[in-house]
Amino acid sequence: MSNSKGSLPPRRPGAQQSGRVQPAKSTASGKAAKKKAKKRSPFARMVRTLLMILLVAVIAVLAYMGYLYYKFEQGGFGVDQPVQEEQLASSKPLTMLLLGTDNRPEHPSNLTDVIMVASLNPVTKSATVVSLPRDTYVELSGYKKTKINAFYSRFKGKEDESGILAEDEMKTMMSKYLDVKVDYVTVLDFQGFRDIVDELGGVDVNISADMCYTDSVDGTDINLKKGPAQLDGDEALDYVRYRKSNCSPKTEASDDFDRNKRQNEVLNSLVGQMQSLGGVLKIGKVLDAVDNNMKTDIESAQIKSLIATYWEISKENVEFVPVTGTWRSPYVYINDEELETARKSLQNRIAGVN
């Protein structure tokens, strides 16, 4: 009788082995068991992948913050002057004036289409932004009665005679008008605005109505459709500038108050864009883009402090206070109660009062 394994009858389940042990089979089973034990679940693999992505993101952000720090240290952005510790944005509330001029290559001008004043408080991590219509009639002691958007241009024309920068004159005038001390001023032209939006990959808005207007003289060609939209730099500029229609059929006209609402909407959306990871990684390009289209008296050290202090400010903690009034051509006569509310809102933000 043959003694080969092939001639043996099959072993009954659970039957005890007799004779020699079969180590090869046991070893193979052990390896399979170990291999099975080491196999990761889909959840574990997903967690590992997410951790790797997070690590890469953190490294990228830190590297970019290092680049920005280097850029500021080299005096590549902002005013190269020291700032005392107690004057930094991290230590005290600040109020800033933002002017948007309609200056662009195809239409040189120093009229200010955008006039905003923002007060920021580092303790409450909050801000108040007051928007004023460009056609606001200003009657202020010591100044000629005129539209608010004409002051910067007038001051510019008198710089050589007065020896005072137009930006400083605007800070003084707006401090008096709103009864708050304006610490800094930034002037951004149309091209700078376009570049910011484009470098951030566009801006998300909800267009309330169709907008159509053309002007062959300065190259304006506005054609926006109602509904949610992501706008590039040119389209975003069209969106905040639109006032009236000369198309056929005509689209609904828009006044200064509507323009201010749209300016606030775009600014709010840009805040969200900047706070995203993609926005963080694009800061350098944004700064480079506006460098030739912006004037500011904010020191480099102060800019670093502003970024560190308010980078994660919640959009819910940014209060927008548009000021309205009555349009009687060619002026907007501001509602006195609304103007006083705006002043009080800025003052309360500085004082840390809700």
mmCIF file of N, CA and C in Angstrom, residues 248-318:
data_model
loop_
_atom_site.group_PDB
_atom_site.id
_atom_site.type_symbol
_atom_site.label_atom_id
_atom_site.label_comp_id
_atom_site.label_asym_id
_atom_site.label_seq_id
_atom_site.Cartn_x
_atom_site.Cartn_y
_atom_site.Cartn_z
ATOM 1 N N SER A 248 -30.709 98.947 -25.304
ATOM 2 C CA SER A 248 -32.063 98.712 -25.763
ATOM 3 C C SER A 248 -32.329 97.201 -25.763
ATOM 4 N N PRO A 249 -33.228 96.713 -24.904
ATOM 5 C CA PRO A 249 -34.043 97.476 -23.952
ATOM 6 C C PRO A 249 -33.215 97.928 -22.743
ATOM 7 N N LYS A 250 -33.624 99.034 -22.120
ATOM 8 C CA LYS A 250 -32.917 99.561 -20.962
ATOM 9 C C LYS A 250 -33.104 98.633 -19.757
ATOM 10 N N THR A 251 -32.055 98.577 -18.937
ATOM 11 C CA THR A 251 -32.159 97.848 -17.678
ATOM 12 C C THR A 251 -32.412 98.838 -16.544
ATOM 13 N N GLU A 252 -32.829 98.305 -15.411
ATOM 14 C CA GLU A 252 -33.206 99.150 -14.278
ATOM 15 C C GLU A 252 -32.027 99.997 -13.800
ATOM 16 N N ALA A 253 -32.289 101.287 -13.542
ATOM 17 C CA ALA A 253 -31.244 102.189 -13.074
ATOM 18 C C ALA A 253 -30.865 101.880 -11.622
ATOM 19 N N SER A 254 -29.718 102.426 -11.199
ATOM 20 C CA SER A 254 -29.202 102.159 -9.860
ATOM 21 C C SER A 254 -28.675 103.464 -9.263
ATOM 22 N N ASP A 255 -29.030 103.748 -7.996
ATOM 23 C CA ASP A 255 -28.557 104.991 -7.379
ATOM 24 C C ASP A 255 -27.332 104.726 -6.503
ATOM 25 N N ASP A 256 -26.832 105.774 -5.852
ATOM 26 C CA ASP A 256 -25.637 105.659 -5.018
ATOM 27 C C ASP A 256 -25.833 104.693 -3.856
ATOM 28 N N PHE A 257 -27.059 104.612 -3.360
ATOM 29 C CA PHE A 257 -27.323 103.734 -2.221
ATOM 30 C C PHE A 257 -27.212 102.260 -2.634
ATOM 31 N N ASP A 258 -27.723 101.962 -3.837
ATOM 32 C CA ASP A 258 -27.578 100.595 -4.363
ATOM 33 C C ASP A 258 -26.106 100.274 -4.602
ATOM 34 N N ARG A 259 -25.360 101.245 -5.107
ATOM 35 C CA ARG A 259 -23.931 101.040 -5.355
ATOM 36 C C ARG A 259 -23.205 100.732 -4.046
ATOM 37 N N ASN A 260 -23.543 101.442 -2.987
ATOM 38 C CA ASN A 260 -22.903 101.189 -1.696
ATOM 39 C C ASN A 260 -23.212 99.788 -1.187
ATOM 40 N N LYS A 261 -24.457 99.341 -1.391
ATOM 41 C CA LYS A 261 -24.822 97.976 -0.986
ATOM 42 C C LYS A 261 -23.970 96.954 -1.747
ATOM 43 N N ARG A 262 -23.795 97.202 -3.051
ATOM 44 C CA ARG A 262 -23.009 96.269 -3.858
ATOM 45 C C ARG A 262 -21.529 96.316 -3.469
ATOM 46 N N GLN A 263 -21.030 97.511 -3.135
ATOM 47 C CA GLN A 263 -19.648 97.614 -2.669
ATOM 48 C C GLN A 263 -19.451 96.788 -1.390
ATOM 49 N N ASN A 264 -20.411 96.885 -0.476
ATOM 50 C CA ASN A 264 -20.327 96.127 0.770
ATOM 51 C C ASN A 264 -20.422 94.627 0.508
ATOM 52 N N GLU A 265 -21.284 94.238 -0.438
ATOM 53 C CA GLU A 265 -21.426 92.822 -0.792
ATOM 54 C C GLU A 265 -20.110 92.265 -1.338
ATOM 55 N N VAL A 266 -19.484 93.019 -2.238
ATOM 56 C CA VAL A 266 -18.222 92.574 -2.827
ATOM 57 C C VAL A 266 -17.123 92.518 -1.765
ATOM 58 N N LEU A 267 -17.052 93.537 -0.909
ATOM 59 C CA LEU A 267 -16.045 93.555 0.147
ATOM 60 C C LEU A 267 -16.222 92.371 1.084
ATOM 61 N N ASN A 268 -17.465 92.072 1.437
ATOM 62 C CA ASN A 268 -17.750 90.944 2.314
ATOM 63 C C ASN A 268 -17.319 89.630 1.677
ATOM 64 N N SER A 269 -17.583 89.497 0.388
ATOM 65 C CA SER A 269 -17.191 88.288 -0.329
ATOM 66 C C SER A 269 -15.674 88.169 -0.426
ATOM 67 N N LEU A 270 -14.987 89.292 -0.655
ATOM 68 C CA LEU A 270 -13.526 89.269 -0.743
ATOM 69 C C LEU A 270 -12.888 88.894 0.590
ATOM 70 N N VAL A 271 -13.515 89.312 1.703
ATOM 71 C CA VAL A 271 -13.012 88.919 3.025
ATOM 72 C C VAL A 271 -13.013 87.406 3.143
ATOM 73 N N GLY A 272 -14.120 86.780 2.716
ATOM 74 C CA GLY A 272 -14.194 85.324 2.748
ATOM 75 C C GLY A 272 -13.174 84.665 1.843
ATOM 76 N N GLN A 273 -12.966 85.252 0.662
ATOM 77 C CA GLN A 273 -11.976 84.728 -0.275
ATOM 78 C C GLN A 273 -10.566 84.775 0.313
ATOM 79 N N MET A 274 -10.224 85.900 0.939
ATOM 80 C CA MET A 274 -8.895 86.076 1.496
ATOM 81 C C MET A 274 -8.632 85.124 2.653
ATOM 82 N N GLN A 275 -9.696 84.781 3.410
ATOM 83 C CA GLN A 275 -9.514 83.934 4.583
ATOM 84 C C GLN A 275 -9.429 82.453 4.229
ATOM 85 N N SER A 276 -9.781 82.088 3.005
ATOM 86 C CA SER A 276 -9.676 80.691 2.591
ATOM 87 C C SER A 276 -8.208 80.339 2.379
ATOM 88 N N LEU A 277 -7.917 79.037 2.342
ATOM 89 C CA LEU A 277 -6.541 78.591 2.113
ATOM 90 C C LEU A 277 -6.019 79.128 0.791
ATOM 91 N N GLY A 278 -6.871 79.077 -0.232
ATOM 92 C CA GLY A 278 -6.455 79.596 -1.530
ATOM 93 C C GLY A 278 -6.109 81.062 -1.450
ATOM 94 N N GLY A 279 -6.900 81.832 -0.658
ATOM 95 C CA GLY A 279 -6.619 83.245 -0.493
ATOM 96 C C GLY A 279 -5.309 83.486 0.219
ATOM 97 N N VAL A 280 -5.050 82.677 1.249
ATOM 98 C CA VAL A 280 -3.795 82.799 1.997
ATOM 99 C C VAL A 280 -2.601 82.633 1.065
ATOM 100 N N LEU A 281 -2.675 81.649 0.202
ATOM 101 C CA LEU A 281 -1.556 81.351 -0.684
ATOM 102 C C LEU A 281 -1.409 82.378 -1.810
ATOM 103 N N LYS A 282 -2.411 83.258 -1.936
ATOM 104 C CA LYS A 282 -2.352 84.257 -3.012
ATOM 105 C C LYS A 282 -2.045 85.659 -2.500
ATOM 106 N N ILE A 283 -1.829 85.794 -1.188
ATOM 107 C CA ILE A 283 -1.628 87.129 -0.626
ATOM 108 C C ILE A 283 -0.483 87.860 -1.306
ATOM 109 N N GLY A 284 0.631 87.181 -1.481
ATOM 110 C CA GLY A 284 1.796 87.808 -2.087
ATOM 111 C C GLY A 284 1.487 88.360 -3.460
ATOM 112 N N LYS A 285 0.771 87.567 -4.273
ATOM 113 C CA LYS A 285 0.421 88.012 -5.618
ATOM 114 C C LYS A 285 -0.531 89.205 -5.562
ATOM 115 N N VAL A 286 -1.452 89.180 -4.578
ATOM 116 C CA VAL A 286 -2.379 90.300 -4.421
ATOM 117 C C VAL A 286 -1.611 91.573 -4.087
ATOM 118 N N LEU A 287 -0.670 91.470 -3.146
ATOM 119 C CA LEU A 287 0.124 92.635 -2.762
ATOM 120 C C LEU A 287 0.947 93.150 -3.935
ATOM 121 N N ASP A 288 1.543 92.226 -4.684
ATOM 122 C CA ASP A 288 2.326 92.635 -5.850
ATOM 123 C C ASP A 288 1.438 93.331 -6.882
ATOM 124 N N ALA A 289 0.197 92.803 -7.040
ATOM 125 C CA ALA A 289 -0.708 93.335 -8.055
ATOM 126 C C ALA A 289 -1.132 94.763 -7.749
ATOM 127 N N VAL A 290 -1.361 95.072 -6.456
ATOM 128 C CA VAL A 290 -1.860 96.406 -6.116
ATOM 129 C C VAL A 290 -0.738 97.400 -5.849
ATOM 130 N N ASP A 291 0.498 96.913 -5.807
ATOM 131 C CA ASP A 291 1.625 97.762 -5.412
ATOM 132 C C ASP A 291 1.718 99.040 -6.245
ATOM 133 N N ASN A 292 1.464 98.929 -7.550
ATOM 134 C CA ASN A 292 1.575 100.089 -8.430
ATOM 135 C C ASN A 292 0.261 100.842 -8.593
ATOM 136 N N ASN A 293 -0.802 100.347 -7.952
ATOM 137 C CA ASN A 293 -2.125 100.960 -8.112
ATOM 138 C C ASN A 293 -2.717 101.386 -6.775
ATOM 139 N N MET A 294 -1.858 101.533 -5.785
ATOM 140 C CA MET A 294 -2.350 101.868 -4.456
ATOM 141 C C MET A 294 -1.368 102.778 -3.738
ATOM 142 N N LYS A 295 -1.910 103.708 -2.941
ATOM 143 C CA LYS A 295 -1.099 104.557 -2.067
ATOM 144 C C LYS A 295 -1.606 104.370 -0.644
ATOM 145 N N THR A 296 -0.703 104.190 0.291
ATOM 146 C CA THR A 296 -1.099 104.021 1.680
ATOM 147 C C THR A 296 -0.035 104.612 2.584
ATOM 148 N N ASP A 297 -0.459 105.067 3.766
ATOM 149 C CA ASP A 297 0.503 105.549 4.749
ATOM 150 C C ASP A 297 0.653 104.575 5.912
ATOM 151 N N ILE A 298 0.174 103.338 5.708
ATOM 152 C CA ILE A 298 0.303 102.312 6.744
ATOM 153 C C ILE A 298 1.725 101.755 6.726
ATOM 154 N N GLU A 299 2.353 101.719 7.875
ATOM 155 C CA GLU A 299 3.716 101.204 7.965
ATOM 156 C C GLU A 299 3.743 99.692 7.752
ATOM 157 N N SER A 300 4.877 99.194 7.272
ATOM 158 C CA SER A 300 5.031 97.751 7.049
ATOM 159 C C SER A 300 4.774 96.967 8.332
ATOM 160 N N ALA A 301 5.315 97.442 9.442
ATOM 161 C CA ALA A 301 5.121 96.756 10.726
ATOM 162 C C ALA A 301 3.649 96.745 11.113
ATOM 163 N N GLN A 302 2.938 97.829 10.791
ATOM 164 C CA GLN A 302 1.512 97.892 11.113
ATOM 165 C C GLN A 302 0.712 96.937 10.248
ATOM 166 N N ILE A 303 1.113 96.794 8.985
ATOM 167 C CA ILE A 303 0.429 95.853 8.102
ATOM 168 C C ILE A 303 0.577 94.432 8.637
ATOM 169 N N LYS A 304 1.772 94.090 9.084
ATOM 170 C CA LYS A 304 1.984 92.757 9.672
ATOM 171 C C LYS A 304 1.096 92.564 10.887
ATOM 172 N N SER A 305 0.981 93.592 11.718
ATOM 173 C CA SER A 305 0.151 93.504 12.915
ATOM 174 C C SER A 305 -1.331 93.381 12.551
ATOM 175 N N LEU A 306 -1.765 94.101 11.530
ATOM 176 C CA LEU A 306 -3.156 94.019 11.084
ATOM 177 C C LEU A 306 -3.496 92.616 10.589
ATOM 178 N N ILE A 307 -2.583 92.041 9.800
ATOM 179 C CA ILE A 307 -2.813 90.694 9.276
ATOM 180 C C ILE A 307 -2.888 89.686 10.426
ATOM 181 N N ALA A 308 -1.943 89.770 11.352
ATOM 182 C CA ALA A 308 -1.913 88.822 12.469
ATOM 183 C C ALA A 308 -3.127 88.971 13.373
ATOM 184 N N THR A 309 -3.603 90.203 13.553
ATOM 185 C CA THR A 309 -4.699 90.469 14.491
ATOM 186 C C THR A 309 -6.067 90.153 13.900
ATOM 187 N N TYR A 310 -6.267 90.479 12.618
ATOM 188 C CA TYR A 310 -7.616 90.388 12.048
ATOM 189 C C TYR A 310 -7.766 89.350 10.945
ATOM 190 N N TRP A 311 -6.738 88.501 10.753
ATOM 191 C CA TRP A 311 -6.815 87.542 9.653
ATOM 192 C C TRP A 311 -8.024 86.621 9.771
ATOM 193 N N GLU A 312 -8.351 86.218 10.982
ATOM 194 C CA GLU A 312 -9.444 85.261 11.170
ATOM 195 C C GLU A 312 -10.718 85.935 11.659
ATOM 196 N N ILE A 313 -10.850 87.240 11.434
ATOM 197 C CA ILE A 313 -12.063 87.931 11.850
ATOM 198 C C ILE A 313 -13.280 87.310 11.166
ATOM 199 N N SER A 314 -14.323 87.056 11.937
ATOM 200 C CA SER A 314 -15.537 86.469 11.377
ATOM 201 C C SER A 314 -16.303 87.515 10.583
ATOM 202 N N LYS A 315 -16.860 87.099 9.453
ATOM 203 C CA LYS A 315 -17.645 88.035 8.652
ATOM 204 C C LYS A 315 -18.856 88.536 9.435
ATOM 205 N N GLU A 316 -19.321 87.723 10.392
ATOM 206 C CA GLU A 316 -20.439 88.134 11.228
ATOM 207 C C GLU A 316 -20.052 89.264 12.179
ATOM 208 N N ASN A 317 -18.753 89.433 12.400
ATOM 209 C CA ASN A 317 -18.280 90.500 13.284
ATOM 210 C C ASN A 317 -17.879 91.760 12.524
ATOM 211 N N VAL A 318 -18.202 91.801 11.239
ATOM 212 C CA VAL A 318 -17.958 93.002 10.439
ATOM 213 C C VAL A 318 -19.315 93.652 10.170
#
